[in-house]
């Protein structure tokens, strides 16, 4: 009986956890190591603010009532990353997959957010 409740909850949260395994180290890396070389913006204050923005977006993504806002912030951030990778001539396909996976993870957790009322 308990397995019937635990397994769907686990499978519902699994895509979100996988997404967070990408975003959390990315945010912490920007905050803890803001002097990264090879970035399009070399200003360490901008990188720290980006890391803080990502942590706020992650918190909003995790909370059910603000999940749509957090998903939007994360998807917009990654869309900018896609544009930057295209501009620099770097591979951008993985970044596009991360955008799609972020939206998919939010949809799996609460499909009603994506339907018109």
XYZ file of N, CA, C and O in Angstrom, residues 25-44 47:
84
model
N 24.990 23.056 -8.867
C 26.446 23.271 -8.998
C 26.784 24.463 -9.890
O 27.771 25.164 -9.652
N 25.957 24.708 -10.905
C 26.172 25.855 -11.779
C 26.058 27.154 -10.980
O 26.907 28.042 -11.082
N 25.015 27.266 -10.167
C 24.814 28.473 -9.357
C 25.925 28.632 -8.323
O 26.477 29.732 -8.155
N 26.256 27.555 -7.631
C 27.307 27.635 -6.618
C 28.666 27.941 -7.229
O 29.480 28.654 -6.636
N 28.919 27.421 -8.413
C 30.171 27.727 -9.107
C 30.282 29.192 -9.456
O 31.360 29.792 -9.371
N 29.163 29.797 -9.841
C 29.181 31.222 -10.166
C 29.372 32.079 -8.918
O 29.991 33.140 -8.976
N 28.845 31.634 -7.795
C 28.981 32.404 -6.552
C 30.357 32.213 -5.929
O 31.006 33.175 -5.515
N 30.821 30.972 -5.868
C 32.079 30.669 -5.177
C 33.321 30.923 -6.029
O 34.405 31.152 -5.491
N 33.181 30.855 -7.346
C 34.320 31.062 -8.257
C 33.934 32.079 -9.327
O 33.839 31.738 -10.508
N 33.749 33.343 -8.947
C 33.274 34.330 -9.920
C 34.337 34.801 -10.914
O 34.016 35.457 -11.889
N 35.580 34.447 -10.684
C 36.656 34.885 -11.574
C 36.968 33.842 -12.642
O 38.125 33.613 -12.980
N 35.944 33.219 -13.179
C 36.132 32.205 -14.216
C 36.576 32.883 -15.504
O 36.068 33.935 -15.872
N 37.519 32.252 -16.172
C 37.984 32.808 -17.439
C 37.198 32.184 -18.585
O 36.625 31.113 -18.463
N 37.181 32.882 -19.698
C 36.506 32.363 -20.876
C 35.017 32.635 -20.891
O 34.306 32.141 -21.763
N 34.524 33.411 -19.944
C 33.101 33.751 -19.917
C 32.876 35.000 -20.760
O 33.759 35.836 -20.916
N 31.683 35.129 -21.299
C 31.372 36.287 -22.132
C 31.331 37.565 -21.288
O 31.631 38.646 -21.765
N 30.953 37.419 -20.013
C 30.968 38.545 -19.073
C 32.038 38.243 -18.036
O 31.938 37.279 -17.292
N 33.064 39.070 -18.012
C 34.191 38.816 -17.113
C 34.020 39.487 -15.755
O 34.866 39.323 -14.893
N 32.947 40.228 -15.552
C 32.727 40.930 -14.297
C 32.279 39.937 -13.229
O 31.268 39.258 -13.381
N 33.034 39.863 -12.131
C 32.714 38.886 -11.093
C 31.407 39.217 -10.373
O 30.703 38.315 -9.930
N 28.575 37.688 -12.316
C 28.514 36.234 -12.133
C 27.940 35.870 -10.768
O 27.161 34.919 -10.656
